[in-house]
């Protein structure tokens, strides 16, 4: 059974109360619940992790690099400047999808560029919870070779 890591970066713990006009009213627990339901349908295991700390995210990827089959990550603002996280994603060599709730390409210019995207299989954005669900479908299709 595939084991996929679902990693949420800085400030995503405040989903639901944080800038609801941008990120909606869904909480992180609601989001994880929807992902878990999709995982059940796909018959895969998902493990959730959220941190506001770059180093904790790096440590988590390192610790799980040998036992996980894939990674879905919303790096939050680290997307736009963290070469540390970019290098960690490259180092652990897990098939990775980058996701964003909002449409980062239609917001402030600094959000358009992602330093992590190039070490990921792809980037899904702008669809809220669906960004994660589509990324999960994509990753499972990639892992099963369909
Ligand atoms: C985000 C977009 C980032 O620019 C922002 O810093 C976030 C959330 C998103 O999911 O839309 O924290 O990754």
Coordinates of C-alpha atoms and ligand atoms in Angstrom, one line a residue:
X1 CA 0.0 0.0 0.0
X2 CA 1.4 3.4 -1.0
X3 CA 2.3 5.8 1.9
X4 CA 2.0 9.4 0.9
X5 CA 3.2 12.3 3.1
X6 CA 0.9 15.4 3.2
X7 CA 2.9 18.3 4.4
X8 CA 1.6 21.8 5.2
X9 CA 4.0 24.7 5.7
X10 CA 3.9 27.9 7.7
X11 CA 0.6 29.5 8.6
X12 CA -1.5 26.7 7.2
X13 CA -2.5 25.8 10.8
X14 CA -4.6 28.9 10.8
X15 CA -6.7 27.9 7.8
X16 CA -10.3 28.9 8.3
X17 CA -9.5 32.0 10.2
X18 CA -6.6 33.3 8.2
X19 CA -7.5 35.6 5.3
X20 CA -10.8 33.7 4.6
X21 CA -11.4 35.9 1.5
X22 CA -8.3 34.3 0.0
X23 CA -8.2 30.8 1.6
X24 CA -11.9 30.2 2.4
X25 CA -13.4 28.9 5.6
X26 CA -12.1 25.3 5.5
X27 CA -9.9 24.5 8.5
X28 CA -6.8 22.4 8.3
X29 CA -8.7 19.6 10.0
X30 CA -11.5 19.8 7.4
X31 CA -8.8 19.8 4.6
X32 CA -7.1 16.7 6.1
X33 CA -10.4 15.0 6.5
X34 CA -11.2 15.4 2.8
X35 CA -7.7 14.2 1.9
X36 CA -8.1 11.1 4.2
X37 CA -11.5 10.3 2.5
X38 CA -9.9 10.4 -0.9
X39 CA -7.0 8.3 0.3
X40 CA -9.4 5.7 1.5
X41 CA -11.1 5.5 -1.9
X42 CA -7.7 5.3 -3.6
X43 CA -6.7 2.6 -1.1
X44 CA -3.5 4.4 0.0
X45 CA -2.1 5.6 3.4
X46 CA -1.7 9.3 4.0
X47 CA 0.3 10.9 6.9
X48 CA -0.2 14.5 7.8
X49 CA 2.4 17.0 9.1
X50 CA 2.2 20.8 9.5
X51 CA 4.9 23.1 10.8
X52 CA 5.7 26.8 10.9
X53 CA 9.4 26.0 11.0
X54 CA 11.5 25.4 7.9
X55 CA 13.9 23.1 9.7
X56 CA 11.1 21.0 11.1
X57 CA 9.8 20.5 7.6
X58 CA 13.3 19.5 6.4
X59 CA 13.7 17.1 9.4
X60 CA 10.3 15.5 8.7
X61 CA 11.2 14.9 5.0
X62 CA 14.6 13.4 6.0
X63 CA 13.0 11.1 8.7
X64 CA 10.4 9.7 6.3
X65 CA 12.5 9.5 3.1
X66 CA 13.0 5.8 3.2
X67 CA 9.5 4.7 4.2
X68 CA 7.3 7.0 2.1
X69 CA 6.4 6.5 -1.5
X70 CA 5.5 10.1 -2.3
X71 CA 5.0 13.6 -1.1
X72 CA 2.3 16.3 -1.5
X73 CA 3.5 19.6 -0.1
X74 CA 2.1 23.1 0.3
X75 CA 5.2 25.0 1.4
X76 CA 3.2 28.2 2.1
X77 CA 5.4 31.3 1.6
X78 CA 8.6 29.1 1.7
X79 CA 7.5 28.2 -1.9
X80 CA 8.8 31.6 -3.1
X81 CA 12.2 31.7 -1.5
X82 CA 13.3 28.6 0.4
X83 CA 16.3 27.0 -1.3
X84 CA 16.7 25.0 1.9
X85 CA 13.3 23.3 1.4
X86 CA 13.9 23.0 -2.4
X87 CA 17.2 21.1 -1.7
X88 CA 15.4 18.9 0.9
X89 CA 12.8 17.9 -1.6
X90 CA 15.5 17.2 -4.2
X91 CA 17.5 15.3 -1.6
X92 CA 14.9 12.8 -0.4
X93 CA 14.0 11.8 -4.0
X94 CA 10.3 11.2 -3.4
X95 CA 7.9 11.9 -6.3
X96 CA 6.5 15.2 -5.1
X97 CA 3.5 17.4 -6.0
X98 CA 3.4 21.1 -5.0
X99 CA 0.0 22.4 -4.1
X100 CA -1.5 25.8 -3.3
X101 CA -5.1 26.6 -2.2
X102 CA -5.1 30.0 -3.9
X103 CA -4.1 30.9 -7.5
X104 CA -0.6 32.1 -6.8
X105 CA -0.3 33.3 -10.4
X106 CA -3.1 35.8 -10.0
X107 CA -2.0 37.4 -6.8
X108 CA 1.0 39.6 -5.8
X109 CA 4.0 39.3 -8.2
X110 CA 6.2 37.7 -5.5
X111 CA 3.9 34.7 -5.3
X112 CA 4.2 33.8 -9.0
X113 CA 7.6 32.3 -8.7
X114 CA 8.2 29.0 -7.0
X115 CA 11.7 27.8 -6.1
X116 CA 10.3 24.4 -5.2
X117 CA 8.3 23.7 -8.4
X118 CA 11.3 22.6 -10.4
X119 CA 12.0 19.7 -8.0
X120 CA 8.4 18.6 -8.1
X121 CA 6.5 16.6 -10.7
X122 CA 4.0 19.4 -11.0
X123 CA 2.1 22.2 -9.3
X124 CA -1.6 22.3 -8.7
X125 CA -3.1 25.6 -7.5
X126 CA -6.1 27.8 -7.2
X127 CA -8.7 25.1 -6.4
X128 CA -8.8 25.1 -2.6
X129 CA -9.2 21.5 -1.3
X130 CA -9.4 20.2 -4.9
X131 CA -5.8 21.3 -5.5
X132 CA -4.8 18.6 -2.9
X133 CA -7.3 16.0 -4.2
X134 CA -6.2 16.4 -7.8
X135 CA -2.6 16.2 -6.7
X136 CA -3.3 13.0 -4.8
X137 CA -5.0 11.4 -7.8
X138 CA -2.1 12.5 -10.1
X139 CA 0.5 11.1 -7.7
X140 CA -1.2 7.8 -7.3
X141 CA -1.6 7.5 -11.1
X142 CA 2.1 8.3 -11.4
X143 CA 3.1 5.7 -8.8
X144 CA 0.9 3.0 -10.4
X145 CA 2.1 3.9 -13.8
X146 CA -1.4 4.7 -15.3
Ligands
LIG1 C1 -0.3 29.3 -0.4 C2 0.2 30.5 -1.2 C3 1.4 31.1 -0.6 O1 1.8 32.2 -1.4 C4 1.1 31.6 0.8 O2 2.3 32.2 1.4 C5 0.6 30.6 1.7 C6 -0.5 29.7 1.1 C7 -1.6 28.7 -0.9 O3 -1.9 27.6 -0.5 O4 -2.3 29.3 -1.6 O5 0.9 30.5 2.8 O6 0.7 28.3 -0.4

